[in-house]
Tab-separated table of C-alpha atoms in Angstrom:
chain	number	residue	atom	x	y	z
A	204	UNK	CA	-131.798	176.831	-54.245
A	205	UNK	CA	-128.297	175.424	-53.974
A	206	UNK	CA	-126.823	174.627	-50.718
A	207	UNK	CA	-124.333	177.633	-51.554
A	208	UNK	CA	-127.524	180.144	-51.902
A	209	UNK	CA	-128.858	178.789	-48.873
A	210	UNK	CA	-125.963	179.108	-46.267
A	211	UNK	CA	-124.990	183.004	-47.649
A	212	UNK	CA	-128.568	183.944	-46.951
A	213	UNK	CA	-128.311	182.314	-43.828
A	214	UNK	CA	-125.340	184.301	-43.088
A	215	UNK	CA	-127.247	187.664	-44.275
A	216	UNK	CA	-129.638	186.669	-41.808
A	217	UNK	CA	-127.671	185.879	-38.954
A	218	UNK	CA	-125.726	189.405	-39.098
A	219	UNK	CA	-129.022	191.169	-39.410
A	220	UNK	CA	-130.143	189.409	-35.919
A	221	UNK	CA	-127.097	190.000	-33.815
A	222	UNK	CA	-127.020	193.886	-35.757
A	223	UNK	CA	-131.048	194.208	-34.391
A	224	UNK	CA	-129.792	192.995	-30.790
A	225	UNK	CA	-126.809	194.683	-30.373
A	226	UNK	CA	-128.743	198.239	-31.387
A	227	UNK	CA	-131.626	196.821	-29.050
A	228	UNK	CA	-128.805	196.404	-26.329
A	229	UNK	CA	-126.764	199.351	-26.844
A	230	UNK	CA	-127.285	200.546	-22.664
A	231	UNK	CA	-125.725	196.850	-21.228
A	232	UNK	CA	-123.705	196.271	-24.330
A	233	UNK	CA	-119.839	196.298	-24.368
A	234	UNK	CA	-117.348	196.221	-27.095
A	235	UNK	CA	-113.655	194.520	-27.290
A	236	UNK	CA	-111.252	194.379	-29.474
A	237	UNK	CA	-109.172	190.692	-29.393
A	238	UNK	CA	-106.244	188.822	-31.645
A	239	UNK	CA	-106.377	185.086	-32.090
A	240	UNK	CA	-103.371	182.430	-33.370
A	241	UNK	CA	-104.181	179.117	-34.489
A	242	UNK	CA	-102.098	176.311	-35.057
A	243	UNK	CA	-102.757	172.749	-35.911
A	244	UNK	CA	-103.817	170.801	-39.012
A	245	UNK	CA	-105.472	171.204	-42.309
A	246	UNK	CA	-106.592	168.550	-44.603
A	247	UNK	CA	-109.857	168.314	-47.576
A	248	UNK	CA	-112.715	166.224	-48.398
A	249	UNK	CA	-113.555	164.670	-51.538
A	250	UNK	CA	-116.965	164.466	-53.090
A	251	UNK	CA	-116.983	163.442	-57.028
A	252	UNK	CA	-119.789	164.414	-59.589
A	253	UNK	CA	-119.890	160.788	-60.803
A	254	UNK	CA	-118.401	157.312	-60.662
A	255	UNK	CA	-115.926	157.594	-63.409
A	256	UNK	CA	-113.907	159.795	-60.560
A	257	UNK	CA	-114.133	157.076	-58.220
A	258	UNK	CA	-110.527	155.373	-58.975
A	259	UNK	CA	-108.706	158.947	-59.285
A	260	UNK	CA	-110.246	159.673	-55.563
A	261	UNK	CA	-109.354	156.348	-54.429
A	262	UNK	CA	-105.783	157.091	-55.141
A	263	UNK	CA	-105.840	160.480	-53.880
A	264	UNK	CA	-107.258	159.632	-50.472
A	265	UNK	CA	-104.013	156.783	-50.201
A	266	UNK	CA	-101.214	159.748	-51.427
A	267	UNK	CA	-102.657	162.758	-49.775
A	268	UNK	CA	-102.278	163.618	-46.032
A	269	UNK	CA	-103.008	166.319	-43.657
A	270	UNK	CA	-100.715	168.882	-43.332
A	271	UNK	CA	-99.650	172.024	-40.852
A	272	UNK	CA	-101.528	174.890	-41.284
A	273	UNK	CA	-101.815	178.040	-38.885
A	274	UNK	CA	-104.252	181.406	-38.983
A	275	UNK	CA	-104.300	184.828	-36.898
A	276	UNK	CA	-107.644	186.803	-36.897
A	277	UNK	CA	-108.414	190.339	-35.059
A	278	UNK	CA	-112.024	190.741	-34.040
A	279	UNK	CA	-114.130	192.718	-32.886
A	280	UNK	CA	-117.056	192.060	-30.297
A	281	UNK	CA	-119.597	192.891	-28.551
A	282	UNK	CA	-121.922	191.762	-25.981
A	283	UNK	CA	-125.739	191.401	-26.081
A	284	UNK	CA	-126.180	189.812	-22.738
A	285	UNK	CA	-124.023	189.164	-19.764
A	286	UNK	CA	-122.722	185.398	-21.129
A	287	UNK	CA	-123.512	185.885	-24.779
A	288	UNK	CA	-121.785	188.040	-27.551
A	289	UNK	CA	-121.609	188.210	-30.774
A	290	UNK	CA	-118.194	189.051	-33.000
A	291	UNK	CA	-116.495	189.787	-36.166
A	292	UNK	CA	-113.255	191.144	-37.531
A	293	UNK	CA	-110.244	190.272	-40.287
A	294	UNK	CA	-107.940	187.156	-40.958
A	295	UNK	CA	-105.638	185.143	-42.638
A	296	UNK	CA	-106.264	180.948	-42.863
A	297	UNK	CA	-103.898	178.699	-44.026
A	298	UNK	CA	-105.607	175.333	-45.853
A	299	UNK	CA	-104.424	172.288	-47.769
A	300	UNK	CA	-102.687	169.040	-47.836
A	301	UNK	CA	-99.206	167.291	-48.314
A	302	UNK	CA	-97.670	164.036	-50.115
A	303	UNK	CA	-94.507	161.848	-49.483
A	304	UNK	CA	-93.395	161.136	-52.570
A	305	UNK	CA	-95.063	161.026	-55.936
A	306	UNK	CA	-93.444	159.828	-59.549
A	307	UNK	CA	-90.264	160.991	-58.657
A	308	UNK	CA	-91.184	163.982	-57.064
A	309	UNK	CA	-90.984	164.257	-53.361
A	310	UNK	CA	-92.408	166.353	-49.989
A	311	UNK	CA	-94.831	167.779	-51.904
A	312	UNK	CA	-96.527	170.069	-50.166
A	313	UNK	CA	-100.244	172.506	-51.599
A	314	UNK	CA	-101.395	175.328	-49.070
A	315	UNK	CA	-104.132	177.985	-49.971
A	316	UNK	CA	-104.297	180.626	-48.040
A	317	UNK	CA	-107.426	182.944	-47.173
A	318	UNK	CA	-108.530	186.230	-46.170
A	319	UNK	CA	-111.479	185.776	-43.541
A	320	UNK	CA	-114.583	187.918	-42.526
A	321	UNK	CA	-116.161	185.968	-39.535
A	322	UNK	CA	-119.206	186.268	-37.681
A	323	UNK	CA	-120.453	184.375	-34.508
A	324	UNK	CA	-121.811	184.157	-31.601
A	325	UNK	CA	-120.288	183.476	-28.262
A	326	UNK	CA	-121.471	181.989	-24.928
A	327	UNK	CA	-119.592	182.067	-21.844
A	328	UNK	CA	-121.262	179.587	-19.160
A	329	UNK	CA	-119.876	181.683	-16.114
A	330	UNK	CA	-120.108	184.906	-17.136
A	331	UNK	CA	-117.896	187.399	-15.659
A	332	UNK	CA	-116.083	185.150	-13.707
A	333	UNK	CA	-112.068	184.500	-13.412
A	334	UNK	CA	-112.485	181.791	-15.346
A	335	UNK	CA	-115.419	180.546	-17.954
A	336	UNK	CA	-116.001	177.966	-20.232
A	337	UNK	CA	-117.174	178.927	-23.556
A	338	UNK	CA	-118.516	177.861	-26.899
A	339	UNK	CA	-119.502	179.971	-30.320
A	340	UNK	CA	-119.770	179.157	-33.447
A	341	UNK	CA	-120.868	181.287	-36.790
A	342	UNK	CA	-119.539	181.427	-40.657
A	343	UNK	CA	-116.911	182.788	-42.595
A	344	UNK	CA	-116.202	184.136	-45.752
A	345	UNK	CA	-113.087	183.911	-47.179
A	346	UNK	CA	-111.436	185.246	-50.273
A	347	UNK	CA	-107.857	183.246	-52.008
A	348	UNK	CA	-104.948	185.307	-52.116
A	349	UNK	CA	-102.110	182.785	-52.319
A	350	UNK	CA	-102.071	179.070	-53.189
A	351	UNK	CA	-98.448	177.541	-53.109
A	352	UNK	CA	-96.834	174.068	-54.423
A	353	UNK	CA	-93.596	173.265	-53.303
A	354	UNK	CA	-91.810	169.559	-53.864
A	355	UNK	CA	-88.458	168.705	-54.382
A	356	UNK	CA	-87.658	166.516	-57.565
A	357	UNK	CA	-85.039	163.469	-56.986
A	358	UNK	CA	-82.884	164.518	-59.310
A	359	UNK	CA	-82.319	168.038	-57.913
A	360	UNK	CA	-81.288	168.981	-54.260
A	361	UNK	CA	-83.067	171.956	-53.833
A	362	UNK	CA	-86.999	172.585	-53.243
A	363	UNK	CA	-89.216	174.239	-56.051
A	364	UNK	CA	-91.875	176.440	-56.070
A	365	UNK	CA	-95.290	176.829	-58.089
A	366	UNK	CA	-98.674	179.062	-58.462
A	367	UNK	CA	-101.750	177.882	-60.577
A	368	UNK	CA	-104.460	180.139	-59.385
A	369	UNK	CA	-106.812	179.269	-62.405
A	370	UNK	CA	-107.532	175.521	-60.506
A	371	UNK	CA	-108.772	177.272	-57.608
A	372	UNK	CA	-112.027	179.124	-56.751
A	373	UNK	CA	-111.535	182.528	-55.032
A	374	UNK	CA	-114.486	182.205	-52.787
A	375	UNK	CA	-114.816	180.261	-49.780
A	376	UNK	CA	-117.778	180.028	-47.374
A	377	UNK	CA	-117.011	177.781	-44.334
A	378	UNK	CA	-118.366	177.203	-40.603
A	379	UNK	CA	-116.725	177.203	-37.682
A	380	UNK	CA	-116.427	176.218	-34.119
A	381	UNK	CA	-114.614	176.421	-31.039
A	382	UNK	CA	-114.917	175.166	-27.393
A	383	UNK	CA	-112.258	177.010	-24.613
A	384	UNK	CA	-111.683	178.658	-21.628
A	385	UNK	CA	-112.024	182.368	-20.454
A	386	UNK	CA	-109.361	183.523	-17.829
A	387	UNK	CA	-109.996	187.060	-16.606
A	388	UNK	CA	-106.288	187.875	-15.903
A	389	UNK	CA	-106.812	191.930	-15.742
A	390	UNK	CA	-109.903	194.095	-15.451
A	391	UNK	CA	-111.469	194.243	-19.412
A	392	UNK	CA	-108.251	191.270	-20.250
A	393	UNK	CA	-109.219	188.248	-20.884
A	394	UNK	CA	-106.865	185.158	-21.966
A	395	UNK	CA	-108.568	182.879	-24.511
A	396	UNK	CA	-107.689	179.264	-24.589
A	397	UNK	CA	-109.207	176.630	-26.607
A	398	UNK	CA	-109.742	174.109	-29.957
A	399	UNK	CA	-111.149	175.471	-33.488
A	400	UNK	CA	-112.216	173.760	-36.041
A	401	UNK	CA	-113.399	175.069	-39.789
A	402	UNK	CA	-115.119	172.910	-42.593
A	403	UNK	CA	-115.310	174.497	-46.073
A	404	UNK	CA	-118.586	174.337	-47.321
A	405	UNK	CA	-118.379	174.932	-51.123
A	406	UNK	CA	-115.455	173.486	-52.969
A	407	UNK	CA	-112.252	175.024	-53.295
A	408	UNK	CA	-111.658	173.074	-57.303
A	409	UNK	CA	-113.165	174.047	-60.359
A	410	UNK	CA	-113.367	170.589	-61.266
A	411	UNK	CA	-115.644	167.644	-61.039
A	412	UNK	CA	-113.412	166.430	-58.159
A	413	UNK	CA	-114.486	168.765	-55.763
A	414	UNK	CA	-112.206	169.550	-52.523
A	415	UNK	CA	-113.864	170.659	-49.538
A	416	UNK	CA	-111.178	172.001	-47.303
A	417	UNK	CA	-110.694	172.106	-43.623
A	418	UNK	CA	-109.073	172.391	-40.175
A	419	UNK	CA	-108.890	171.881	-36.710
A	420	UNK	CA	-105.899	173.225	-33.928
A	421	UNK	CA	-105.091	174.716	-30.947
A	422	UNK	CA	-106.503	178.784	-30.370
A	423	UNK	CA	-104.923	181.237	-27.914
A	424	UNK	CA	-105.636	185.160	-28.060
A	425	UNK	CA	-105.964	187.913	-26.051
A	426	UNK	CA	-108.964	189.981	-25.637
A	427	UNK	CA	-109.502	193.917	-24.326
A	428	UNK	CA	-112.363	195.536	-23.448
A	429	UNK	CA	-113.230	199.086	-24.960
């Protein structure tokens, strides 16, 4: 079973649990609704299917850099326990990377951007107080619905624009993890504060150069309880 196979089970598996706990839970349980931005930095990882690639990543890893990428997800929770919850919801993820200059073409810049389904669990280390420390992680599935290539060329001033869709898989199965703080600012508010970070787990090419894609940033959002 490929490594593919083996995390979307896994991910089956893990909404089955937290479904079963949450039903098992329903008297203590409590739902919110929440919105989360993300800014900060996206970049990829290069894995080749054999050594004739070797030179062409080489060069690739020199050119290519990390570039800015942002997201903005609404969710849905609930809790199963006082400090531990369990969530899902909707979003958009921007990936990808950026070069200087490249055979007379210059600031070029490739972002792919994703719809998201996440699920994951939550702990809070305090609990209901003002303010609490937290950790979750879980998966996500995402689906492509734009990839964009802009650069401008050295012999013209103004910036150009491409699609190529048929390089790119539309499927995208990543993890995810974030560390932050909880502040309590109304009754059933809650300010969220912390860092994220996503890895894409399959690759994002079609080719033997495979491109595993992912971020890390800054995460505020706003949570209300039900």
């Amino acid at each position: 079973m490929c490594k593919e196979q083996v995390m979307k089970y896994g991910l089956i598996i893990l909404f089955a649990l937290v479904s079963v706990t949450s039903i098992a839970q329903t008297d203590s349980s409590k739902w919110a609704l929440s919105c989360h931005y993300n800014s900060g930095f996206a970049y990829r990882n290069l894995v080749i299917a054999n050594d004739n690639l070797s030179p062409l990543k080489e060069s690739l890893d020199e050119i290519e850099k990390r570039k800015f990428a942002q997201g903005v997800q609404f969710g849905l929770s609930r809790k199963i326990t006082e400090k531990l919850s369990w969530s899902t919801g909707l979003g958009y993820q921007q990936f990808g990377h950026q070069m200087d200059s490249l055979d007379g073409v210059t600031l070029i810049k490739q972002t792919l951007g994703f719809i998201q389904i996440p699920l994951s669990i939550r702990y809070q280390f305090l609990g209901e107080s003002k303010i609490s420390p937290y950790v979750s992680g879980g998966m996500q599935y995402g689906f492509l619905i734009s990839d964009r290539l802009q650069y401008k060329l050295t012999s013209a001033n103004r910036l150009f624009e491409e699609r190529n869709t048929g390089q790119w898989n539309k499927n995208l199965l990543s993890a995810q993890a974030a560390v932050g703080i909880h502040f309590h600012v109304y009754p059933k508010n809650i300010l969220c504060v912390g860092l994220v970070g996503q890895y894409g787990i399959n690759t994002v090419t079609k080719s033997e150069l495979q491109r595993h894609v992912y971020g890390w940033g800054i995460q505020m959002g706003w949570s209300m309880g039900l």
